[in-house]
PDB file of C-alpha atoms in Angstrom:
ATOM      1  CA  MET A   1     -36.510 -28.665 -23.685  1.00 46.00           C
ATOM      2  CA  PRO A   2     -38.459 -28.727 -27.134  1.00 47.00           C
ATOM      3  CA  ASP A   3     -38.927 -25.346 -28.580  1.00 45.00           C
ATOM      4  CA  ILE A   4     -42.254 -24.183 -30.178  1.00 44.00           C
ATOM      5  CA  THR A   5     -41.724 -26.438 -33.253  1.00 51.00           C
ATOM      6  CA  GLY A   6     -41.273 -29.473 -31.205  1.00 57.00           C
ATOM      7  CA  ARG A   7     -37.436 -29.822 -31.786  1.00 65.00           C
ATOM      8  CA  THR A   8     -35.082 -29.791 -28.921  1.00 81.00           C
ATOM      9  CA  SER A   9     -32.347 -27.180 -28.749  1.00 93.00           C
ATOM     10  CA  ASP A  10     -29.172 -27.534 -30.726  1.00 94.00           C
ATOM     11  CA  GLU A  11     -27.402 -28.139 -27.505  1.00 95.00           C
ATOM     12  CA  ASP A  12     -29.633 -30.626 -26.041  1.00 95.00           C
ATOM     13  CA  LEU A  13     -29.426 -32.411 -29.397  1.00 97.00           C
ATOM     14  CA  SER A  14     -25.653 -32.414 -29.253  1.00 96.00           C
ATOM     15  CA  GLN A  15     -25.852 -33.950 -25.917  1.00 96.00           C
ATOM     16  CA  ARG A  16     -28.124 -36.564 -26.823  1.00 96.00           C
ATOM     17  CA  LEU A  17     -25.846 -37.626 -29.616  1.00 97.00           C
ATOM     18  CA  THR A  18     -22.608 -37.384 -27.999  1.00 97.00           C
ATOM     19  CA  HIS A  19     -21.228 -40.964 -27.992  1.00 97.00           C
ATOM     20  CA  ALA A  20     -18.148 -42.234 -26.203  1.00 97.00           C
ATOM     21  CA  ARG A  21     -17.309 -44.556 -28.984  1.00 97.00           C
ATOM     22  CA  TYR A  22     -17.266 -41.870 -31.750  1.00 98.00           C
ATOM     23  CA  PRO A  23     -15.255 -38.962 -30.443  1.00 98.00           C
ATOM     24  CA  ARG A  24     -14.411 -37.806 -33.996  1.00 98.00           C
ATOM     25  CA  SER A  25     -18.211 -37.677 -34.868  1.00 98.00           C
ATOM     26  CA  ASN A  26     -18.821 -35.919 -31.645  1.00 98.00           C
ATOM     27  CA  SER A  27     -17.077 -32.693 -32.958  1.00 97.00           C
ATOM     28  CA  TYR A  28     -19.453 -32.334 -35.902  1.00 98.00           C
ATOM     29  CA  ASP A  29     -22.658 -30.108 -35.671  1.00 97.00           C
ATOM     30  CA  ALA A  30     -25.507 -32.356 -34.617  1.00 97.00           C
ATOM     31  CA  ARG A  31     -28.149 -30.283 -36.522  1.00 97.00           C
ATOM     32  CA  TRP A  32     -26.137 -30.598 -39.583  1.00 98.00           C
ATOM     33  CA  VAL A  33     -25.721 -34.299 -39.405  1.00 98.00           C
ATOM     34  CA  VAL A  34     -29.484 -34.667 -38.521  1.00 98.00           C
ATOM     35  CA  GLU A  35     -30.343 -32.634 -41.485  1.00 97.00           C
ATOM     36  CA  ASN A  36     -28.367 -34.319 -44.017  1.00 97.00           C
ATOM     37  CA  GLN A  37     -28.813 -38.039 -42.852  1.00 96.00           C
ATOM     38  CA  MET A  38     -30.316 -40.432 -45.405  1.00 96.00           C
ATOM     39  CA  GLY A  39     -30.386 -43.753 -43.119  1.00 96.00           C
ATOM     40  CA  PRO A  40     -28.493 -44.747 -40.082  1.00 98.00           C
ATOM     41  CA  ASN A  41     -25.649 -42.458 -38.614  1.00 98.00           C
ATOM     42  CA  ALA A  42     -23.124 -42.689 -41.341  1.00 98.00           C
ATOM     43  CA  LEU A  43     -20.664 -40.762 -39.415  1.00 98.00           C
ATOM     44  CA  TRP A  44     -20.708 -43.216 -36.478  1.00 98.00           C
ATOM     45  CA  LEU A  45     -20.380 -46.318 -39.113  1.00 98.00           C
ATOM     46  CA  LEU A  46     -17.551 -44.611 -40.922  1.00 98.00           C
ATOM     47  CA  GLU A  47     -15.651 -43.884 -37.617  1.00 98.00           C
ATOM     48  CA  TRP A  48     -16.050 -47.505 -36.607  1.00 98.00           C
ATOM     49  CA  LEU A  49     -14.839 -48.530 -39.997  1.00 98.00           C
ATOM     50  CA  ALA A  50     -11.791 -46.306 -40.403  1.00 98.00           C
ATOM     51  CA  PRO A  51      -9.582 -48.237 -37.924  1.00 98.00           C
ATOM     52  CA  ALA A  52     -10.057 -51.448 -39.841  1.00 98.00           C
ATOM     53  CA  LEU A  53      -8.779 -49.490 -43.085  1.00 97.00           C
ATOM     54  CA  GLY A  54      -5.817 -48.418 -41.139  1.00 94.00           C
ATOM     55  CA  LEU A  55      -3.665 -44.991 -41.351  1.00 93.00           C
ATOM     56  CA  ASP A  56      -1.482 -46.383 -43.950  1.00 95.00           C
ATOM     57  CA  THR A  57      -4.461 -46.500 -46.183  1.00 97.00           C
ATOM     58  CA  LEU A  58      -6.308 -43.116 -45.083  1.00 98.00           C
ATOM     59  CA  ARG A  59      -3.026 -41.238 -45.124  1.00 98.00           C
ATOM     60  CA  PRO A  60      -2.722 -37.446 -46.197  1.00 98.00           C
ATOM     61  CA  GLY A  61      -3.112 -37.143 -49.978  1.00 98.00           C
ATOM     62  CA  ALA A  62      -4.560 -40.501 -50.559  1.00 98.00           C
ATOM     63  CA  ARG A  63      -7.227 -40.800 -53.162  1.00 98.00           C
ATOM     64  CA  VAL A  64     -10.643 -42.115 -51.846  1.00 98.00           C
ATOM     65  CA  LEU A  65     -13.755 -43.114 -53.568  1.00 98.00           C
ATOM     66  CA  ASP A  66     -16.846 -42.638 -51.287  1.00 98.00           C
ATOM     67  CA  LEU A  67     -19.316 -44.745 -53.152  1.00 98.00           C
ATOM     68  CA  GLY A  68     -22.840 -44.061 -52.547  1.00 98.00           C
ATOM     69  CA  CYS A  69     -21.959 -40.945 -50.484  1.00 98.00           C
ATOM     70  CA  GLY A  70     -25.437 -39.578 -50.037  1.00 98.00           C
ATOM     71  CA  ARG A  71     -25.205 -35.841 -49.064  1.00 98.00           C
ATOM     72  CA  ALA A  72     -21.572 -36.284 -48.644  1.00 98.00           C
ATOM     73  CA  MET A  73     -21.161 -35.981 -44.924  1.00 98.00           C
ATOM     74  CA  THR A  74     -18.948 -39.051 -45.002  1.00 98.00           C
ATOM     75  CA  SER A  75     -16.907 -37.260 -47.648  1.00 98.00           C
ATOM     76  CA  VAL A  76     -16.399 -34.208 -45.650  1.00 98.00           C
ATOM     77  CA  PHE A  77     -15.510 -36.401 -42.548  1.00 98.00           C
ATOM     78  CA  LEU A  78     -12.694 -38.152 -44.747  1.00 98.00           C
ATOM     79  CA  ALA A  79     -11.280 -35.124 -45.904  1.00 98.00           C
ATOM     80  CA  ARG A  80     -11.336 -33.308 -42.567  1.00 98.00           C
ATOM     81  CA  GLU A  81     -10.276 -36.307 -40.304  1.00 98.00           C
ATOM     82  CA  TYR A  82      -7.478 -37.706 -42.634  1.00 98.00           C
ATOM     83  CA  ASP A  83      -6.729 -35.147 -45.079  1.00 98.00           C
ATOM     84  CA  VAL A  84      -7.386 -37.409 -48.118  1.00 98.00           C
ATOM     85  CA  GLN A  85      -8.625 -36.481 -51.454  1.00 98.00           C
ATOM     86  CA  VAL A  86     -12.145 -37.830 -51.889  1.00 98.00           C
ATOM     87  CA  THR A  87     -14.376 -38.411 -54.985  1.00 98.00           C
ATOM     88  CA  ALA A  88     -17.881 -38.348 -53.542  1.00 98.00           C
ATOM     89  CA  ALA A  89     -19.935 -40.457 -55.816  1.00 98.00           C
ATOM     90  CA  ASP A  90     -23.713 -40.682 -55.636  1.00 98.00           C
ATOM     91  CA  LEU A  91     -26.703 -41.786 -57.882  1.00 97.00           C
ATOM     92  CA  TRP A  92     -29.602 -40.047 -55.848  1.00 96.00           C
ATOM     93  CA  VAL A  93     -28.105 -36.737 -54.688  1.00 98.00           C
ATOM     94  CA  LYS A  94     -27.321 -34.110 -57.591  1.00 97.00           C
ATOM     95  CA  PRO A  95     -23.498 -33.172 -57.438  1.00 98.00           C
ATOM     96  CA  ASP A  96     -24.317 -29.385 -57.523  1.00 98.00           C
ATOM     97  CA  GLU A  97     -26.155 -29.996 -54.324  1.00 98.00           C
ATOM     98  CA  ASN A  98     -23.356 -31.812 -52.819  1.00 98.00           C
ATOM     99  CA  ALA A  99     -20.898 -29.142 -54.163  1.00 98.00           C
ATOM    100  CA  GLN A 100     -22.604 -26.626 -52.040  1.00 98.00           C
ATOM    101  CA  ARG A 101     -22.645 -28.616 -48.912  1.00 98.00           C
ATOM    102  CA  ILE A 102     -19.039 -29.402 -49.452  1.00 98.00           C
ATOM    103  CA  ALA A 103     -17.938 -25.877 -49.988  1.00 98.00           C
ATOM    104  CA  GLU A 104     -19.959 -24.619 -46.974  1.00 98.00           C
ATOM    105  CA  ALA A 105     -18.049 -27.180 -44.871  1.00 98.00           C
ATOM    106  CA  GLY A 106     -14.800 -25.755 -46.142  1.00 98.00           C
ATOM    107  CA  PHE A 107     -13.541 -28.737 -48.245  1.00 98.00           C
ATOM    108  CA  ALA A 108     -14.197 -27.725 -51.760  1.00 98.00           C
ATOM    109  CA  ASP A 109     -10.443 -28.128 -52.477  1.00 98.00           C
ATOM    110  CA  ARG A 110     -10.366 -31.865 -51.240  1.00 98.00           C
ATOM    111  CA  VAL A 111     -13.769 -33.287 -52.201  1.00 98.00           C
ATOM    112  CA  LEU A 112     -15.009 -33.648 -55.724  1.00 98.00           C
ATOM    113  CA  PRO A 113     -18.878 -34.708 -56.111  1.00 98.00           C
ATOM    114  CA  VAL A 114     -19.845 -36.603 -59.066  1.00 98.00           C
ATOM    115  CA  TYR A 115     -22.937 -38.221 -60.346  1.00 98.00           C
ATOM    116  CA  ALA A 116     -22.282 -41.968 -60.920  1.00 97.00           C
ATOM    117  CA  GLU A 117     -24.190 -45.419 -60.932  1.00 97.00           C
ATOM    118  CA  ALA A 118     -22.341 -48.110 -58.993  1.00 97.00           C
ATOM    119  CA  HIS A 119     -22.312 -50.183 -62.260  1.00 97.00           C
ATOM    120  CA  ASP A 120     -21.034 -47.379 -64.466  1.00 97.00           C
ATOM    121  CA  LEU A 121     -18.110 -45.755 -62.677  1.00 97.00           C
ATOM    122  CA  PRO A 122     -16.308 -43.326 -64.926  1.00 95.00           C
ATOM    123  CA  PHE A 123     -12.857 -43.708 -63.646  1.00 98.00           C
ATOM    124  CA  ALA A 124      -9.759 -45.324 -64.948  1.00 97.00           C
ATOM    125  CA  GLU A 125      -8.280 -48.502 -63.480  1.00 97.00           C
ATOM    126  CA  ALA A 126      -5.949 -48.027 -60.371  1.00 98.00           C
ATOM    127  CA  SER A 127      -7.271 -44.512 -59.849  1.00 98.00           C
ATOM    128  CA  PHE A 128      -7.619 -44.952 -56.016  1.00 98.00           C
ATOM    129  CA  ASP A 129      -5.877 -45.868 -53.098  1.00 98.00           C
ATOM    130  CA  ALA A 130      -9.035 -46.773 -51.195  1.00 98.00           C
ATOM    131  CA  ILE A 131     -12.808 -47.322 -51.619  1.00 98.00           C
ATOM    132  CA  VAL A 132     -15.219 -46.502 -48.979  1.00 98.00           C
ATOM    133  CA  SER A 133     -19.020 -47.199 -48.751  1.00 98.00           C
ATOM    134  CA  ILE A 134     -21.377 -46.799 -45.994  1.00 98.00           C
ATOM    135  CA  ASP A 135     -25.035 -48.145 -45.954  1.00 98.00           C
ATOM    136  CA  ALA A 136     -24.974 -48.555 -49.823  1.00 98.00           C
ATOM    137  CA  TYR A 137     -22.858 -51.385 -50.753  1.00 98.00           C
ATOM    138  CA  GLN A 138     -25.591 -54.038 -49.796  1.00 98.00           C
ATOM    139  CA  TYR A 139     -27.737 -52.570 -52.852  1.00 96.00           C
ATOM    140  CA  PHE A 140     -25.381 -53.546 -55.532  1.00 97.00           C
ATOM    141  CA  GLY A 141     -22.594 -55.543 -53.941  1.00 98.00           C
ATOM    142  CA  THR A 142     -24.295 -59.103 -53.509  1.00 97.00           C
ATOM    143  CA  ASN A 143     -23.751 -59.858 -57.154  1.00 97.00           C
ATOM    144  CA  ASP A 144     -21.121 -62.471 -57.445  1.00 96.00           C
ATOM    145  CA  LEU A 145     -19.563 -60.386 -60.480  1.00 96.00           C
ATOM    146  CA  TYR A 146     -19.366 -56.893 -58.900  1.00 98.00           C
ATOM    147  CA  LEU A 147     -16.461 -56.840 -56.459  1.00 98.00           C
ATOM    148  CA  PRO A 148     -13.614 -57.750 -59.270  1.00 97.00           C
ATOM    149  CA  THR A 149     -15.220 -55.166 -61.591  1.00 97.00           C
ATOM    150  CA  LEU A 150     -15.067 -52.396 -58.682  1.00 98.00           C
ATOM    151  CA  THR A 151     -11.678 -53.256 -57.298  1.00 98.00           C
ATOM    152  CA  ARG A 152      -9.925 -52.744 -60.746  1.00 98.00           C
ATOM    153  CA  LEU A 153     -10.327 -49.067 -59.532  1.00 98.00           C
ATOM    154  CA  LEU A 154      -8.040 -49.642 -56.788  1.00 98.00           C
ATOM    155  CA  LYS A 155      -4.283 -49.341 -57.056  1.00 98.00           C
ATOM    156  CA  PRO A 156      -2.668 -52.786 -56.292  1.00 96.00           C
ATOM    157  CA  GLY A 157      -2.594 -53.302 -52.541  1.00 96.00           C
ATOM    158  CA  GLY A 158      -5.169 -50.704 -52.008  1.00 98.00           C
ATOM    159  CA  ARG A 159      -8.189 -51.261 -49.702  1.00 98.00           C
ATOM    160  CA  ILE A 160     -11.801 -51.535 -49.944  1.00 98.00           C
ATOM    161  CA  GLY A 161     -13.945 -51.072 -46.707  1.00 98.00           C
ATOM    162  CA  VAL A 162     -17.594 -50.959 -46.401  1.00 98.00           C
ATOM    163  CA  VAL A 163     -20.260 -50.998 -43.678  1.00 98.00           C
ATOM    164  CA  VAL A 164     -23.620 -52.598 -44.188  1.00 98.00           C
ATOM    165  CA  PRO A 165     -26.900 -53.335 -42.448  1.00 98.00           C
ATOM    166  CA  ALA A 166     -26.509 -56.936 -41.648  1.00 98.00           C
ATOM    167  CA  LEU A 167     -27.976 -60.074 -39.843  1.00 98.00           C
ATOM    168  CA  ARG A 168     -26.518 -61.972 -37.128  1.00 97.00           C
ATOM    169  CA  GLU A 169     -27.450 -65.364 -38.551  1.00 96.00           C
ATOM    170  CA  GLU A 170     -28.941 -66.204 -42.017  1.00 95.00           C
ATOM    171  CA  PRO A 171     -32.315 -67.220 -41.957  1.00 90.00           C
ATOM    172  CA  ASP A 172     -33.389 -70.520 -42.949  1.00 88.00           C
ATOM    173  CA  GLY A 173     -35.889 -70.877 -45.919  1.00 88.00           C
ATOM    174  CA  ILE A 174     -37.634 -68.215 -47.460  1.00 92.00           C
ATOM    175  CA  GLU A 175     -39.407 -66.687 -44.488  1.00 92.00           C
ATOM    176  CA  PRO A 176     -37.993 -63.932 -42.503  1.00 94.00           C
ATOM    177  CA  PRO A 177     -37.781 -64.227 -38.703  1.00 94.00           C
ATOM    178  CA  GLU A 178     -41.220 -64.464 -37.095  1.00 95.00           C
ATOM    179  CA  HIS A 179     -40.770 -61.458 -34.820  1.00 97.00           C
ATOM    180  CA  LEU A 180     -39.694 -59.123 -37.943  1.00 97.00           C
ATOM    181  CA  LYS A 181     -42.520 -60.291 -40.459  1.00 96.00           C
ATOM    182  CA  GLN A 182     -44.587 -57.262 -39.973  1.00 97.00           C
ATOM    183  CA  TRP A 183     -41.771 -54.777 -40.783  1.00 97.00           C
ATOM    184  CA  TRP A 184     -39.792 -57.041 -43.301  1.00 97.00           C
ATOM    185  CA  GLU A 185     -39.289 -55.666 -46.808  1.00 95.00           C
ATOM    186  CA  PRO A 186     -38.196 -57.557 -49.870  1.00 95.00           C
ATOM    187  CA  ASP A 187     -35.196 -55.300 -49.873  1.00 94.00           C
ATOM    188  CA  PHE A 188     -34.079 -56.668 -46.546  1.00 96.00           C
ATOM    189  CA  TRP A 189     -32.865 -59.917 -48.299  1.00 96.00           C
ATOM    190  CA  CYS A 190     -29.661 -58.192 -49.200  1.00 97.00           C
ATOM    191  CA  PHE A 191     -28.744 -58.061 -45.511  1.00 98.00           C
ATOM    192  CA  HIS A 192     -26.355 -60.884 -44.579  1.00 98.00           C
ATOM    193  CA  THR A 193     -24.050 -62.149 -41.936  1.00 98.00           C
ATOM    194  CA  ALA A 194     -20.310 -61.186 -41.583  1.00 98.00           C
ATOM    195  CA  ASP A 195     -19.424 -64.853 -42.571  1.00 98.00           C
ATOM    196  CA  TRP A 196     -21.556 -64.565 -45.596  1.00 98.00           C
ATOM    197  CA  TRP A 197     -19.724 -61.388 -46.745  1.00 98.00           C
ATOM    198  CA  ARG A 198     -16.380 -62.902 -46.037  1.00 98.00           C
ATOM    199  CA  ARG A 199     -17.191 -66.006 -48.098  1.00 98.00           C
ATOM    200  CA  HIS A 200     -18.539 -63.719 -50.798  1.00 98.00           C
ATOM    201  CA  TRP A 201     -15.579 -61.520 -50.979  1.00 98.00           C
ATOM    202  CA  THR A 202     -12.986 -64.291 -50.577  1.00 98.00           C
ATOM    203  CA  ARG A 203     -14.334 -66.406 -53.551  1.00 97.00           C
ATOM    204  CA  SER A 204     -14.443 -63.568 -55.917  1.00 97.00           C
ATOM    205  CA  GLY A 205     -10.597 -63.723 -55.915  1.00 97.00           C
ATOM    206  CA  ALA A 206     -10.486 -60.011 -55.992  1.00 97.00           C
ATOM    207  CA  VAL A 207      -9.175 -59.219 -52.479  1.00 98.00           C
ATOM    208  CA  GLU A 208      -7.616 -60.500 -49.545  1.00 98.00           C
ATOM    209  CA  VAL A 209     -10.131 -60.206 -46.711  1.00 98.00           C
ATOM    210  CA  GLU A 210      -8.684 -58.650 -43.758  1.00 98.00           C
ATOM    211  CA  THR A 211     -12.073 -57.745 -41.656  1.00 98.00           C
ATOM    212  CA  ALA A 212     -15.526 -59.170 -41.472  1.00 98.00           C
ATOM    213  CA  ASP A 213     -17.088 -58.408 -38.100  1.00 98.00           C
ATOM    214  CA  TRP A 214     -20.258 -57.648 -36.449  1.00 98.00           C
ATOM    215  CA  GLN A 215     -20.564 -54.340 -34.556  1.00 98.00           C
ATOM    216  CA  PRO A 216     -21.122 -54.943 -30.800  1.00 95.00           C
ATOM    217  CA  GLU A 217     -24.249 -53.060 -29.636  1.00 95.00           C
ATOM    218  CA  GLY A 218     -24.649 -51.604 -33.024  1.00 97.00           C
ATOM    219  CA  TRP A 219     -28.458 -52.171 -32.731  1.00 98.00           C
ATOM    220  CA  ARG A 220     -28.602 -49.581 -29.780  1.00 98.00           C
ATOM    221  CA  ASP A 221     -26.695 -47.131 -31.724  1.00 98.00           C
ATOM    222  CA  TRP A 222     -29.394 -47.662 -34.744  1.00 98.00           C
ATOM    223  CA  LEU A 223     -32.340 -47.427 -32.193  1.00 98.00           C
ATOM    224  CA  LEU A 224     -31.043 -44.050 -30.740  1.00 98.00           C
ATOM    225  CA  TRP A 225     -30.426 -42.631 -34.227  1.00 98.00           C
ATOM    226  CA  CYS A 226     -33.840 -43.580 -35.278  1.00 98.00           C
ATOM    227  CA  GLU A 227     -35.538 -42.026 -31.987  1.00 98.00           C
ATOM    228  CA  VAL A 228     -33.638 -38.878 -32.659  1.00 98.00           C
ATOM    229  CA  ILE A 229     -34.541 -38.544 -36.470  1.00 98.00           C
ATOM    230  CA  ALA A 230     -38.271 -39.501 -35.726  1.00 97.00           C
ATOM    231  CA  GLU A 231     -38.289 -36.405 -33.523  1.00 97.00           C
ATOM    232  CA  GLU A 232     -35.810 -33.938 -35.098  1.00 97.00           C
ATOM    233  CA  SER A 233     -35.769 -34.593 -38.978  1.00 96.00           C
ATOM    234  CA  PRO A 234     -37.046 -31.605 -41.033  1.00 95.00           C
ATOM    235  CA  GLN A 235     -38.465 -33.941 -43.493  1.00 95.00           C
ATOM    236  CA  GLU A 236     -41.763 -35.943 -42.769  1.00 96.00           C
ATOM    237  CA  PHE A 237     -40.591 -38.856 -44.985  1.00 95.00           C
ATOM    238  CA  HIS A 238     -37.542 -39.346 -42.882  1.00 96.00           C
ATOM    239  CA  ARG A 239     -39.486 -38.947 -39.507  1.00 97.00           C
ATOM    240  CA  THR A 240     -42.039 -41.653 -40.601  1.00 97.00           C
ATOM    241  CA  MET A 241     -39.111 -44.018 -41.908  1.00 96.00           C
ATOM    242  CA  ALA A 242     -37.084 -43.576 -38.674  1.00 97.00           C
ATOM    243  CA  ARG A 243     -40.495 -44.425 -36.563  1.00 98.00           C
ATOM    244  CA  GLU A 244     -41.052 -47.515 -38.501  1.00 97.00           C
ATOM    245  CA  VAL A 245     -37.437 -48.749 -38.623  1.00 98.00           C
ATOM    246  CA  GLY A 246     -37.043 -47.775 -34.968  1.00 98.00           C
ATOM    247  CA  GLU A 247     -40.209 -50.084 -33.974  1.00 98.00           C
ATOM    248  CA  MET A 248     -38.437 -52.840 -35.825  1.00 98.00           C
ATOM    249  CA  VAL A 249     -35.051 -52.494 -34.211  1.00 98.00           C
ATOM    250  CA  ARG A 250     -36.688 -52.076 -30.741  1.00 98.00           C
ATOM    251  CA  ALA A 251     -38.550 -55.301 -31.258  1.00 98.00           C
ATOM    252  CA  ASP A 252     -35.553 -57.070 -32.417  1.00 98.00           C
ATOM    253  CA  GLU A 253     -33.137 -56.032 -29.628  1.00 97.00           C
ATOM    254  CA  GLY A 254     -30.142 -57.193 -31.546  1.00 97.00           C
ATOM    255  CA  ARG A 255     -31.330 -60.830 -32.039  1.00 97.00           C
ATOM    256  CA  THR A 256     -31.141 -60.450 -35.716  1.00 98.00           C
ATOM    257  CA  LEU A 257     -30.266 -56.939 -37.042  1.00 98.00           C
ATOM    258  CA  GLY A 258     -27.153 -54.868 -36.820  1.00 98.00           C
ATOM    259  CA  PHE A 259     -24.125 -53.804 -38.762  1.00 98.00           C
ATOM    260  CA  VAL A 260     -21.118 -55.652 -40.352  1.00 98.00           C
ATOM    261  CA  ARG A 261     -17.911 -53.957 -41.483  1.00 98.00           C
ATOM    262  CA  LEU A 262     -15.617 -55.417 -44.369  1.00 98.00           C
ATOM    263  CA  THR A 263     -12.254 -54.514 -45.420  1.00 98.00           C
ATOM    264  CA  GLY A 264     -10.035 -56.125 -48.224  1.00 98.00           C
ATOM    265  CA  ARG A 265      -6.771 -55.547 -49.992  1.00 98.00           C
ATOM    266  CA  ARG A 266      -6.726 -55.894 -53.877  1.00 98.00           C
ATOM    267  CA  LYS A 267      -4.561 -58.448 -54.713  1.00 90.00           C
TER     268      LYS A 267
END
């Protein structure tokens, strides 16, 4: 039941966000996840990605770059679930803010927050066993020259794995799908299909693509999350954004919008 502020109780919120496909994510405090979100549920998306990266990559002690980590929830998840050493890189969230969040979660010894722009990463070649990016790579990774530059940070044989908002089919021409026109923003043209991403990564010559697939029923997860954030986020900006995105996802019903995961191994 909602309290005087209009928010549901923590117990009810936890029950609402308990998801059979994401057992690891279910163990995190639902209010903490809501308050630190910056888009779709990043923990759900990362939990979907992780099996495609494999336990041989996410092995204890491995060095992982979390690129576009936001408020470092995904970085905490990687450290807690897989006992890896994480560099949590973001442009929009100050490292001091993430450092406090990471310390409060108990992982200051395994997660290092840094301020970094995706085209100016201050790391040596072959610094990482893996690179992970959740709901961020679409903003910089469509450039044909980007992946070879990024994957130089991987050790030979290291893996990169990303999850991005995506399209089921590439639109013809220059107009968005008719049923999405009222919500379509120019930024949405960075959304592409799994086949587009597979071709994009393959022709770069930087990686051997191992996974490029569409998330079944991903739009339903996205809609549920939007509905929760529209009601529960402490920030008006996020509540408004969630309502607008939720309207779009509800109108689309998975015909066009969803998520794609990609993994590749550095050659």
